[in-house]
Short mmCIF file of C-alpha atoms in Angstrom, two decimals:
data_model
loop_
_atom_site.label_atom_id
_atom_site.label_comp_id
_atom_site.label_asym_id
_atom_site.label_seq_id
_atom_site.Cartn_x
_atom_site.Cartn_y
_atom_site.Cartn_z
CA MET A 1455 0.00 0.00 0.00
CA ASP A 1456 1.28 3.48 -0.84
CA ILE A 1457 2.13 5.58 2.19
CA PRO A 1458 0.72 9.14 2.11
CA ARG A 1459 3.41 11.78 1.77
CA MET A 1460 3.61 15.32 3.04
CA GLY A 1461 1.67 17.54 0.66
CA VAL A 1462 4.48 19.86 -0.49
CA PRO A 1463 5.30 20.82 -4.11
CA ALA A 1464 8.11 18.86 -5.73
CA GLU A 1465 10.16 22.01 -6.23
CA LEU A 1466 10.49 22.31 -2.43
CA ALA A 1467 11.70 18.74 -1.96
CA ASP A 1468 15.37 19.68 -1.72
CA ARG A 1469 14.96 23.11 -0.11
CA PRO A 1470 16.08 23.94 3.44
CA LEU A 1471 13.90 22.71 6.28
CA ALA A 1472 12.74 26.25 7.13
CA GLU A 1473 11.11 26.64 3.69
CA GLN A 1474 9.33 23.31 4.05
CA HIS A 1475 8.07 24.34 7.48
CA GLU A 1476 6.69 27.62 6.11
CA TYR A 1477 4.80 25.81 3.34
CA LEU A 1478 3.34 23.15 5.65
CA ARG A 1479 2.10 25.80 8.08
CA SER A 1480 0.51 27.86 5.34
CA ARG A 1481 -1.30 24.82 3.97
CA PHE A 1482 -2.50 23.07 7.11
CA SER A 1483 -2.87 25.71 9.85
CA ARG A 1484 -5.96 27.47 8.43
CA ARG A 1485 -7.84 24.20 7.90
CA THR A 1486 -7.05 22.89 11.35
CA MET A 1487 -7.78 26.22 13.06
CA ILE A 1488 -11.27 26.24 11.54
CA ARG A 1489 -11.92 22.64 12.48
CA GLY A 1490 -10.33 22.49 15.91
CA GLY A 1491 -9.75 26.03 17.15
CA ALA A 1492 -6.83 27.30 19.17
CA VAL A 1493 -5.97 25.97 22.61
CA THR A 1494 -4.06 27.39 25.53
CA LEU A 1495 -2.99 25.12 28.36
CA GLY A 1496 -3.02 26.71 31.78
CA ALA A 1497 -0.20 24.58 33.15
CA VAL A 1498 2.49 25.86 35.46
CA ALA A 1499 6.24 25.63 35.00
CA GLY A 1500 8.27 23.62 37.47
CA GLY A 1501 10.83 25.52 39.53
CA VAL A 1502 13.24 24.57 42.25
CA PHE A 1503 13.54 21.89 44.90
CA VAL A 1504 15.05 23.20 48.07
CA PRO A 1505 15.20 20.54 50.78
CA GLY A 1506 13.30 21.98 53.70
CA ALA A 1507 11.83 24.98 51.83
CA ALA A 1508 9.27 25.43 49.07
CA SER A 1509 10.22 27.52 46.06
CA ALA A 1510 9.01 27.45 42.45
CA SER A 1511 9.13 29.80 39.50
CA GLN A 1512 5.81 30.00 37.71
CA ARG A 1513 4.75 30.87 34.20
CA THR A 1514 1.92 29.93 31.88
CA ALA A 1515 2.68 27.28 29.28
CA THR A 1516 0.96 27.51 25.91
CA ALA A 1517 0.41 24.82 23.35
CA THR A 1518 3.47 24.08 21.24
CA THR A 1519 1.23 24.11 18.17
CA ALA A 1520 -1.49 26.77 18.16
CA SER A 1521 -3.85 24.77 15.97
CA ALA A 1522 -4.28 21.81 18.32
CA PRO A 1523 -7.93 20.81 18.85
CA ALA A 1524 -9.39 21.44 22.29
CA ALA A 1525 -9.15 18.45 24.65
CA GLU A 1526 -12.18 16.97 26.38
CA ALA A 1527 -12.32 16.85 30.17
CA VAL A 1528 -11.16 13.48 31.51
CA ASP A 1529 -11.11 12.11 35.04
CA GLY A 1530 -7.41 12.40 36.00
CA ALA A 1531 -7.60 9.22 38.10
CA LEU A 1532 -8.06 7.28 34.87
CA VAL A 1533 -4.98 8.75 33.18
CA ALA A 1534 -1.59 7.22 34.02
CA PRO A 1535 1.64 9.03 33.11
CA PHE A 1536 4.07 7.08 30.95
CA GLY A 1537 7.34 7.50 29.09
CA ARG A 1538 9.29 9.02 31.99
CA HIS A 1539 12.77 10.19 31.00
CA LEU A 1540 15.43 12.20 32.80
CA SER A 1541 17.98 14.79 31.75
CA TYR A 1542 20.68 16.62 33.63
CA GLY A 1543 20.33 20.37 33.87
CA ASP A 1544 23.16 22.83 33.23
CA ASP A 1545 24.85 21.66 36.44
CA ALA A 1546 24.58 17.86 36.65
CA ARG A 1547 25.43 17.98 40.35
CA THR A 1548 22.41 20.03 41.38
CA GLU A 1549 19.88 20.03 38.53
CA MET A 1550 17.65 17.36 36.99
CA THR A 1551 14.67 17.55 34.65
CA VAL A 1552 12.03 14.83 34.87
CA SER A 1553 9.88 14.52 31.76
CA TRP A 1554 6.93 12.31 30.94
CA GLN A 1555 3.92 11.91 28.66
CA VAL A 1556 0.17 11.77 29.21
CA PRO A 1557 -2.45 10.75 26.65
CA VAL A 1558 -4.72 13.78 27.30
CA ALA A 1559 -4.37 17.34 28.56
CA VAL A 1560 -4.45 16.68 32.30
CA LYS A 1561 -5.04 19.40 34.89
CA ASP A 1562 -2.37 20.73 37.26
CA PRO A 1563 0.56 18.37 36.50
CA PHE A 1564 3.22 18.11 39.20
CA ILE A 1565 6.11 16.14 40.60
CA ARG A 1566 6.70 14.95 44.15
CA VAL A 1567 10.31 14.64 45.32
CA GLY A 1568 11.84 13.39 48.54
CA ALA A 1569 14.62 11.45 50.23
CA GLY A 1570 12.59 8.24 50.40
CA ALA A 1571 9.63 6.51 48.78
CA GLY A 1572 7.47 7.43 51.78
CA GLU A 1573 8.75 11.00 52.01
CA LEU A 1574 7.23 12.69 48.96
CA SER A 1575 5.76 15.70 50.73
CA ARG A 1576 7.52 18.21 48.45
CA LYS A 1577 5.11 18.93 45.58
CA ILE A 1578 6.30 21.08 42.66
CA PRO A 1579 4.22 22.22 39.66
CA ALA A 1580 5.24 21.01 36.21
CA GLU A 1581 4.88 22.32 32.66
CA LEU A 1582 2.54 20.74 30.11
CA LYS A 1583 3.24 21.08 26.37
CA ALA A 1584 0.87 20.06 23.59
CA LEU A 1585 2.22 18.91 20.24
CA TYR A 1586 -0.29 18.70 17.40
CA THR A 1587 0.22 16.82 14.13
CA PRO A 1588 -2.62 17.24 11.61
CA ALA A 1589 -3.68 14.60 9.13
CA GLY A 1590 -1.89 15.15 5.85
CA VAL A 1591 1.39 16.15 7.45
CA GLY A 1592 1.97 12.61 8.66
CA THR A 1593 0.64 9.15 7.89
CA SER A 1594 -1.93 9.12 10.70
CA ALA A 1595 -5.12 11.00 11.44
CA ASP A 1596 -4.94 14.16 13.57
CA HIS A 1597 -2.78 13.35 16.59
CA THR A 1598 -2.06 15.46 19.68
CA GLN A 1599 0.65 14.50 22.14
CA TYR A 1600 1.08 15.92 25.63
CA TYR A 1601 4.49 16.14 27.28
CA VAL A 1602 5.23 17.28 30.83
CA HIS A 1603 8.48 18.62 32.31
CA ALA A 1604 9.52 19.36 35.89
CA ARG A 1605 12.84 21.17 36.27
CA LEU A 1606 14.49 20.58 39.64
CA THR A 1607 17.33 22.75 40.89
CA ARG A 1608 19.32 23.22 44.10
CA LEU A 1609 19.58 19.47 44.59
CA LYS A 1610 22.45 17.96 46.55
CA PRO A 1611 25.40 16.44 44.63
CA GLY A 1612 25.76 12.68 44.56
CA LYS A 1613 22.40 12.10 46.24
CA THR A 1614 19.62 9.69 45.28
CA TYR A 1615 16.12 11.19 45.25
CA TYR A 1616 12.75 9.49 45.04
CA TYR A 1617 10.10 11.02 42.82
CA GLY A 1618 6.57 10.50 41.55
CA VAL A 1619 4.77 12.34 38.76
CA GLY A 1620 1.09 13.12 38.69
CA HIS A 1621 -1.76 15.54 38.05
CA ARG A 1622 -5.18 16.37 39.43
CA GLY A 1623 -6.78 13.02 40.31
CA PHE A 1624 -3.49 11.06 40.10
CA ASP A 1625 -1.25 11.54 43.12
CA PRO A 1626 1.82 9.27 43.33
CA ALA A 1627 1.83 9.78 47.11
CA SER A 1628 -1.39 7.78 47.29
CA PRO A 1629 -0.97 4.06 48.13
CA ARG A 1630 -3.05 3.37 45.01
CA PHE A 1631 -0.24 4.69 42.78
CA ALA A 1632 2.77 3.75 44.93
CA GLY A 1633 4.08 1.48 42.19
CA THR A 1634 4.85 4.50 40.01
CA ILE A 1635 7.61 5.89 42.27
CA GLY A 1636 11.05 6.25 40.63
CA THR A 1637 14.54 7.40 41.60
CA PHE A 1638 17.37 9.46 40.18
CA THR A 1639 20.89 10.29 41.36
CA THR A 1640 22.68 13.59 40.81
CA ALA A 1641 26.30 13.80 39.64
CA PRO A 1642 28.94 13.77 42.38
CA ALA A 1643 30.66 16.86 43.75
CA ARG A 1644 34.12 15.36 43.11
CA ALA A 1645 35.78 12.79 40.88
CA GLU A 1646 34.82 9.18 41.52
CA ARG A 1647 34.44 5.96 39.56
CA PHE A 1648 31.37 5.71 37.37
CA THR A 1649 30.03 4.07 34.22
CA PHE A 1650 28.13 5.52 31.29
CA THR A 1651 26.67 3.92 28.17
CA ALA A 1652 26.07 5.15 24.63
CA PHE A 1653 24.55 4.27 21.27
CA GLY A 1654 22.72 5.83 18.33
CA ASP A 1655 19.91 4.89 15.95
CA GLN A 1656 17.56 3.04 18.26
CA GLY A 1657 13.97 3.27 17.05
CA VAL A 1658 11.27 0.90 18.24
CA SER A 1659 11.96 -2.82 17.94
CA TYR A 1660 12.71 -6.00 19.82
CA HIS A 1661 16.44 -5.28 19.45
CA ALA A 1662 15.98 -1.76 20.81
CA LEU A 1663 14.20 -3.16 23.86
CA ALA A 1664 16.91 -5.79 24.35
CA ASN A 1665 19.63 -3.14 24.28
CA ASP A 1666 17.70 -1.10 26.86
CA SER A 1667 17.60 -4.09 29.18
CA LEU A 1668 21.35 -4.66 28.83
CA ILE A 1669 22.09 -0.97 29.40
CA LEU A 1670 20.10 -0.95 32.63
CA ALA A 1671 22.15 -3.92 33.82
CA GLN A 1672 25.38 -1.93 33.45
CA GLY A 1673 24.27 0.52 36.16
CA PRO A 1674 25.20 3.64 34.16
CA ALA A 1675 25.26 7.12 35.71
CA PHE A 1676 23.88 8.44 32.39
CA HIS A 1677 23.29 7.33 28.81
CA LEU A 1678 24.22 9.12 25.56
CA HIS A 1679 21.90 8.73 22.56
CA ALA A 1680 23.80 9.89 19.48
CA GLY A 1681 20.84 10.84 17.30
CA ASP A 1682 18.12 9.17 15.22
CA ILE A 1683 16.09 8.52 18.32
CA ALA A 1684 12.64 7.11 17.48
CA TYR A 1685 12.43 7.16 13.65
CA ALA A 1686 8.99 8.74 13.47
CA ASP A 1687 10.38 9.99 10.15
CA PRO A 1688 11.81 6.74 8.71
CA SER A 1689 13.05 8.44 5.54
CA GLY A 1690 15.35 10.91 7.29
CA GLN A 1691 16.42 12.93 4.26
CA GLY A 1692 14.98 16.26 5.36
CA LYS A 1693 12.91 16.28 2.15
CA THR A 1694 9.21 16.70 1.44
CA THR A 1695 9.05 13.11 0.23
CA ASP A 1696 9.86 11.89 3.75
CA THR A 1697 7.08 9.95 5.47
CA PHE A 1698 6.20 10.64 9.10
CA ASP A 1699 4.14 9.13 11.92
CA ALA A 1700 4.22 11.05 15.22
CA ARG A 1701 2.68 8.08 17.06
CA THR A 1702 6.03 6.30 16.86
CA TRP A 1703 7.24 8.63 19.63
CA ASP A 1704 4.52 7.30 21.95
CA GLN A 1705 5.87 3.80 21.45
CA PHE A 1706 9.48 4.90 21.81
CA LEU A 1707 9.05 6.70 25.12
CA ALA A 1708 7.06 3.79 26.56
CA GLN A 1709 9.80 1.39 25.45
CA THR A 1710 12.65 3.50 26.83
CA GLU A 1711 11.06 4.26 30.19
CA THR A 1712 12.56 1.14 31.79
CA VAL A 1713 15.98 2.82 31.68
CA ALA A 1714 15.32 6.53 31.19
CA LYS A 1715 13.11 6.87 34.31
CA SER A 1716 16.22 6.41 36.47
CA VAL A 1717 19.16 7.13 34.12
CA PRO A 1718 19.57 10.59 32.53
CA TRP A 1719 18.91 10.03 28.81
CA MET A 1720 21.10 12.63 27.11
CA VAL A 1721 20.19 13.11 23.45
CA SER A 1722 21.77 14.64 20.39
CA TYR A 1723 19.77 14.98 17.17
CA GLY A 1724 20.26 13.16 13.88
CA ASN A 1725 18.78 13.44 10.42
CA HIS A 1726 15.70 11.40 11.41
CA ASP A 1727 14.98 13.87 14.23
CA MET A 1728 14.32 16.88 11.96
CA GLU A 1729 10.52 17.16 11.67
CA ALA A 1730 9.58 20.08 9.41
CA TRP A 1731 5.98 20.71 10.47
CA TYR A 1732 6.76 21.87 13.99
CA SER A 1733 9.34 24.63 13.50
CA PRO A 1734 11.64 26.12 10.84
CA ASN A 1735 14.65 24.23 12.21
CA GLY A 1736 12.70 20.95 12.54
CA TYR A 1737 13.37 20.68 16.27
CA GLY A 1738 10.15 22.17 17.67
CA SER A 1739 8.85 18.70 18.40
CA GLN A 1740 12.03 17.68 20.19
CA GLU A 1741 11.79 20.77 22.40
CA ALA A 1742 8.38 19.47 23.48
CA ARG A 1743 9.66 15.95 24.20
CA PHE A 1744 13.11 16.50 25.68
CA ALA A 1745 14.67 19.02 28.05
CA PRO A 1746 18.49 18.73 27.86
CA PRO A 1747 20.78 21.38 29.38
CA GLY A 1748 20.17 24.83 27.95
CA ASN A 1749 23.78 26.01 27.99
CA GLY A 1750 24.51 25.70 24.25
CA PRO A 1751 25.11 28.58 21.83
CA ASP A 1752 21.39 28.94 21.04
CA PRO A 1753 19.04 26.57 22.93
CA LYS A 1754 16.07 27.50 20.72
CA GLU A 1755 17.81 27.12 17.37
CA LEU A 1756 20.06 24.19 18.38
CA PRO A 1757 18.42 22.47 21.38
CA GLY A 1758 20.63 19.40 20.99
CA VAL A 1759 23.87 21.32 21.54
CA TYR A 1760 25.02 21.50 25.16
CA SER A 1761 27.59 20.25 27.65
CA PHE A 1762 27.64 18.81 31.14
CA VAL A 1763 30.21 17.58 33.64
CA HIS A 1764 30.09 14.35 35.64
CA GLY A 1765 32.99 14.02 38.05
CA ASN A 1766 36.25 14.34 36.10
CA THR A 1767 34.57 13.97 32.68
CA ALA A 1768 33.10 16.66 30.45
CA VAL A 1769 30.56 15.58 27.82
CA ILE A 1770 29.68 17.73 24.80
CA SER A 1771 26.70 17.11 22.52
CA LEU A 1772 26.85 18.56 18.99
CA ASP A 1773 24.31 18.85 16.16
CA ALA A 1774 25.94 17.39 13.05
CA ASN A 1775 22.95 18.34 10.87
CA ASP A 1776 24.51 21.82 10.95
CA VAL A 1777 27.63 20.57 9.12
CA SER A 1778 26.32 17.62 7.10
CA TYR A 1779 27.13 17.56 3.38
CA GLU A 1780 25.30 14.26 2.93
CA ILE A 1781 21.90 15.43 4.24
CA PRO A 1782 21.97 19.24 3.92
CA ALA A 1783 18.45 20.14 5.11
CA ASN A 1784 19.93 22.09 8.04
CA LEU A 1785 23.43 22.66 6.64
CA GLY A 1786 24.83 25.93 8.00
CA ILE A 1787 21.85 26.60 10.26
CA SER A 1788 24.04 28.00 13.06
CA GLY A 1789 26.08 30.27 10.80
CA GLY A 1790 29.24 28.99 12.47
CA THR A 1791 28.14 29.78 16.03
CA GLN A 1792 28.03 26.11 17.01
CA THR A 1793 31.66 25.48 16.06
CA ALA A 1794 32.78 28.69 17.79
CA TRP A 1795 30.89 27.66 20.95
CA PHE A 1796 32.39 24.17 20.73
CA GLU A 1797 35.92 25.55 20.71
CA ARG A 1798 35.13 27.76 23.71
CA GLN A 1799 33.94 24.69 25.60
CA LEU A 1800 37.09 22.77 24.73
CA LYS A 1801 39.28 25.66 25.90
CA LYS A 1802 37.36 25.84 29.17
CA PHE A 1803 37.60 22.13 29.89
CA ARG A 1804 41.30 21.96 28.98
CA ALA A 1805 42.21 25.02 31.08
CA ALA A 1806 44.40 24.51 34.12
CA GLY A 1807 42.34 24.04 37.25
CA SER A 1808 39.18 22.92 35.44
CA GLY A 1809 39.18 19.58 37.28
CA ILE A 1810 38.47 17.83 33.97
CA ASP A 1811 40.55 14.84 32.89
CA PHE A 1812 38.47 13.50 30.02
CA VAL A 1813 36.48 15.19 27.26
CA VAL A 1814 33.92 13.02 25.44
CA VAL A 1815 32.08 14.35 22.38
CA PHE A 1816 29.01 12.71 20.87
CA PHE A 1817 26.90 13.53 17.82
CA HIS A 1818 25.20 11.73 14.95
CA HIS A 1819 27.04 11.77 11.60
CA CYS A 1820 30.28 9.80 11.52
CA ALA A 1821 33.69 11.40 11.34
CA TYR A 1822 35.25 8.04 10.43
CA CYS A 1823 33.25 5.01 9.32
CA THR A 1824 33.35 2.55 6.43
CA ALA A 1825 29.79 1.15 6.45
CA THR A 1826 28.43 1.26 2.92
CA ALA A 1827 25.23 3.20 3.75
CA HIS A 1828 26.80 6.51 4.85
CA ALA A 1829 30.53 6.02 5.42
CA SER A 1830 32.30 9.22 6.61
CA GLU A 1831 30.91 12.77 6.72
CA GLY A 1832 33.18 15.36 5.12
CA GLY A 1833 31.48 18.28 6.87
CA VAL A 1834 32.38 16.85 10.28
CA ARG A 1835 35.96 16.26 9.18
CA LYS A 1836 36.29 19.84 7.92
CA GLU A 1837 34.65 21.66 10.85
CA TRP A 1838 35.35 19.59 13.95
CA VAL A 1839 38.12 17.03 13.49
CA PRO A 1840 40.82 19.75 13.66
CA LEU A 1841 39.35 20.83 17.01
CA PHE A 1842 39.26 17.25 18.31
CA GLU A 1843 42.98 17.02 17.56
CA LYS A 1844 43.93 20.51 18.77
CA TYR A 1845 42.32 19.96 22.17
CA THR A 1846 43.12 16.22 22.40
CA VAL A 1847 39.53 15.02 22.76
CA ASP A 1848 39.61 11.62 24.45
CA LEU A 1849 36.69 9.88 22.77
CA VAL A 1850 34.31 10.68 19.89
CA ILE A 1851 31.04 8.72 19.72
CA ASN A 1852 28.81 8.67 16.61
CA GLY A 1853 25.75 6.86 15.24
CA HIS A 1854 24.23 7.17 11.73
CA ASN A 1855 25.77 3.94 10.42
CA HIS A 1856 23.96 0.96 11.94
CA VAL A 1857 27.07 -0.99 12.88
CA TYR A 1858 29.84 -0.99 15.47
CA GLU A 1859 33.18 0.29 14.19
CA ARG A 1860 36.24 1.60 16.01
CA THR A 1861 39.31 3.28 14.59
CA ASP A 1862 42.98 3.14 15.45
CA VAL A 1863 44.35 6.37 16.95
CA LEU A 1864 44.17 9.12 14.31
CA LYS A 1865 45.62 12.54 13.66
CA GLY A 1866 45.43 14.38 10.35
CA ASP A 1867 43.51 11.45 8.80
CA LYS A 1868 46.56 9.26 9.47
CA VAL A 1869 47.09 6.39 11.87
CA THR A 1870 49.48 7.57 14.57
CA LYS A 1871 49.19 4.39 16.59
CA GLU A 1872 47.60 1.02 15.96
CA LEU A 1873 45.15 0.23 18.74
CA PRO A 1874 44.48 -3.50 18.94
CA ILE A 1875 41.71 -4.88 21.12
CA GLY A 1876 42.91 -4.46 24.71
CA GLY A 1877 45.32 -1.67 23.75
CA THR A 1878 45.80 1.76 25.32
CA ALA A 1879 45.67 5.20 23.66
CA TYR A 1880 47.26 8.37 25.06
CA PRO A 1881 45.41 11.30 23.44
CA GLU A 1882 47.92 13.94 24.52
CA THR A 1883 50.60 12.37 22.36
CA ASP A 1884 48.84 9.87 20.09
CA GLY A 1885 45.63 11.40 18.74
CA VAL A 1886 41.90 10.65 18.79
CA VAL A 1887 39.86 7.43 18.80
CA TYR A 1888 36.47 7.38 17.02
CA VAL A 1889 33.66 4.90 17.71
CA THR A 1890 30.54 4.37 15.63
CA ALA A 1891 27.91 2.81 17.88
CA GLY A 1892 24.83 2.99 15.68
CA ALA A 1893 23.48 -0.54 16.05
CA ALA A 1894 20.99 0.15 18.86
CA GLY A 1895 17.87 -1.30 17.24
CA LYS A 1896 17.20 -0.28 13.63
CA GLY A 1897 18.00 -2.50 10.65
CA LEU A 1898 21.71 -3.25 10.30
CA TYR A 1899 24.07 -1.98 7.60
CA GLU A 1900 27.03 -3.69 5.93
CA PHE A 1901 30.78 -3.19 5.62
CA PRO A 1902 32.65 -3.56 2.33
CA VAL A 1903 34.96 -6.11 4.00
CA GLU A 1904 34.75 -8.79 6.69
CA ASP A 1905 33.98 -8.11 10.34
CA THR A 1906 36.83 -8.22 12.84
CA TYR A 1907 36.13 -8.17 16.56
CA GLU A 1908 37.20 -9.71 19.86
CA GLY A 1909 37.75 -13.44 19.45
CA HIS A 1910 37.24 -13.14 15.69
CA GLU A 1911 40.10 -10.89 14.63
CA LYS A 1912 40.89 -10.85 10.92
CA LYS A 1913 43.65 -8.92 9.25
CA VAL A 1914 42.37 -7.02 6.22
CA ASP A 1915 44.55 -5.07 3.80
CA PRO A 1916 43.67 -1.40 3.24
CA PHE A 1917 40.32 -1.18 1.50
CA ALA A 1918 38.16 1.33 -0.37
CA SER A 1919 35.56 3.61 1.23
CA TYR A 1920 34.42 7.20 0.73
CA VAL A 1921 33.91 10.59 2.38
CA THR A 1922 30.86 12.69 1.47
CA GLN A 1923 31.86 16.08 0.07
CA ASP A 1924 30.22 19.51 -0.08
CA GLY A 1925 27.46 19.21 -2.68
CA GLY A 1926 26.87 15.52 -1.92
CA GLY A 1927 29.65 13.97 -3.99
CA LYS A 1928 31.64 11.01 -2.68
CA LYS A 1929 35.42 11.18 -2.51
CA ALA A 1930 37.04 7.76 -2.78
CA VAL A 1931 39.54 7.00 -0.01
CA THR A 1932 41.70 4.06 0.98
CA VAL A 1933 41.18 3.05 4.61
CA ASP A 1934 43.83 1.56 6.86
CA TRP A 1935 42.39 2.81 10.20
CA SER A 1936 39.37 0.51 10.68
CA ARG A 1937 40.46 -1.62 13.62
CA VAL A 1938 37.19 -3.23 14.83
CA ARG A 1939 34.05 -3.96 12.79
CA TYR A 1940 30.97 -5.75 14.11
CA THR A 1941 27.76 -6.13 12.10
CA ASN A 1942 25.19 -6.79 14.79
CA TYR A 1943 23.21 -5.05 17.51
CA SER A 1944 25.42 -3.51 20.17
CA PHE A 1945 26.15 -0.54 22.41
CA LEU A 1946 29.03 1.14 24.21
CA ARG A 1947 29.98 0.89 27.89
CA VAL A 1948 32.59 3.29 29.31
CA ASP A 1949 34.07 2.90 32.80
CA VAL A 1950 35.72 6.04 34.16
CA GLU A 1951 38.52 5.64 36.70
CA PRO A 1952 39.90 8.86 38.23
CA ALA A 1953 43.35 9.10 39.77
CA PRO A 1954 45.27 11.45 42.10
CA VAL A 1955 47.57 14.15 40.73
CA GLY A 1956 50.60 12.66 38.99
CA ARG A 1957 48.91 9.30 38.38
CA THR A 1958 47.02 8.04 35.32
CA ALA A 1959 43.24 8.31 34.97
CA LYS A 1960 41.56 5.87 32.58
CA LEU A 1961 38.54 5.38 30.37
CA THR A 1962 37.93 1.70 29.73
CA VAL A 1963 35.75 1.51 26.62
CA ARG A 1964 33.91 -1.69 25.74
CA GLY A 1965 31.72 -2.60 22.81
CA LEU A 1966 29.01 -5.00 24.02
CA ALA A 1967 26.80 -7.12 21.78
CA GLU A 1968 23.06 -7.56 22.27
CA THR A 1969 23.93 -10.94 23.81
CA GLY A 1970 26.10 -9.23 26.44
CA ALA A 1971 29.30 -10.56 24.86
CA GLU A 1972 32.28 -8.21 24.61
CA VAL A 1973 33.25 -7.43 21.01
CA ASP A 1974 35.79 -4.66 21.69
CA ARG A 1975 37.79 -3.20 24.56
CA PHE A 1976 40.41 -0.47 24.76
CA VAL A 1977 41.69 2.07 27.26
CA VAL A 1978 42.14 5.83 26.96
CA ALA A 1979 44.70 7.03 29.51
CA ARG A 1980 45.65 10.52 30.64
CA LYS A 1981 48.05 11.72 33.35
CA VAL A 1982 46.28 13.84 35.96
CA ARG A 1983 47.83 17.32 36.22
CA HIS A 1984 45.34 19.26 38.37
#
């Protein structure tokens, strides 16, 4: 059966996302306004959590899309929140945002927070956002989604909190809803051992669910999702011929809740996360669903660009759609401000006295990959690879290609040090290691040569791949840096081990298969100087 497509003229198919957004709004908003009318949601924004004192900033939240149809009144006791997911705030030690979804526009949403499951007396208002997708934009009938966010500040570092989310008629403090209580833990005030996990390109599938279960078993402090989150837009070209079903997000958040309700789920945005109907940059829908730190160069224009610190490790999320030659729907959207901000962050984290040992950068499009679907992105190599090398970034994590691949240590597109499984890299002298971890749940891609991974190592002579160039062309290259290749579902586990001044701190990076088997392992080591 033919899938309905967005009703946009063919001449707009390859135009920037902002032009597609303008056309969609002009076509659908008048019809939907007449049929459904405008809606304003009188929800209240969440504020602060001060142990022992009540304090909250308040403002009125309006519908994300002004043409959403008015919601009918529903008994709140019959509406259960779902899809809970966490995100650190600007300061991971003291700030956390709890987000969730409800199927209708509930009244007076809130969060309860306390030091124990039976101590949820602190009640803080939350913010409700409506996201409307009219029939004709996507493949479904009219669909309105409701997302709720509670921003908590002035928390204590390294402390576990209990929380419950609710609304009028649904109070998690009631014994009736006691099973909905969750927990989260803030980042520590000082360096200590911890684990984090990462992958990209998850979607909704059995394999995605299996990876979630394995991630939860690792006990991560946080998880990095390197773009292409739910695949509500399975085409992902940023074109008017893309198909789209907003209901996929409902399934995704329900699937991911098992992990994300207790582990901060830190997202960057990929090509499948640009959804033209909602805003000129395509990220209006993601602003409704997620609430990552707002410390990037422009949180409204580039909501997936931010940084946070956990112990001795700084993590930076970038938006590679801004520099992608392969899929140019948002190419140049920041006008260079993202790259300038990125360098300022690197300078800050590498400055003497910063307390930072390791810098980890994650984003969607691959700097170095040989999978046949996308291979390497020339825009990333031009804009960011020189900065990775200049500031000796310790680990770069990408998605986009649905495989696991890890490079040797690189500098100037050359191998500076072979890094066999079990080996150690020293970024200050050697260079940068790149990992593609895009096999989180969507259909797998292929390599042009055989796999080689732990227990199944195979020596392969240099082989042919390509790098996408400005304008979309493909430059043929010969690759001798592809050290590990694994064509199956997998994710990344990173164990961070701090050390005293003068000793060596370590990142132990492991590629883990959906079965739990280890397919790769290497160490990134750095002498502590602060």
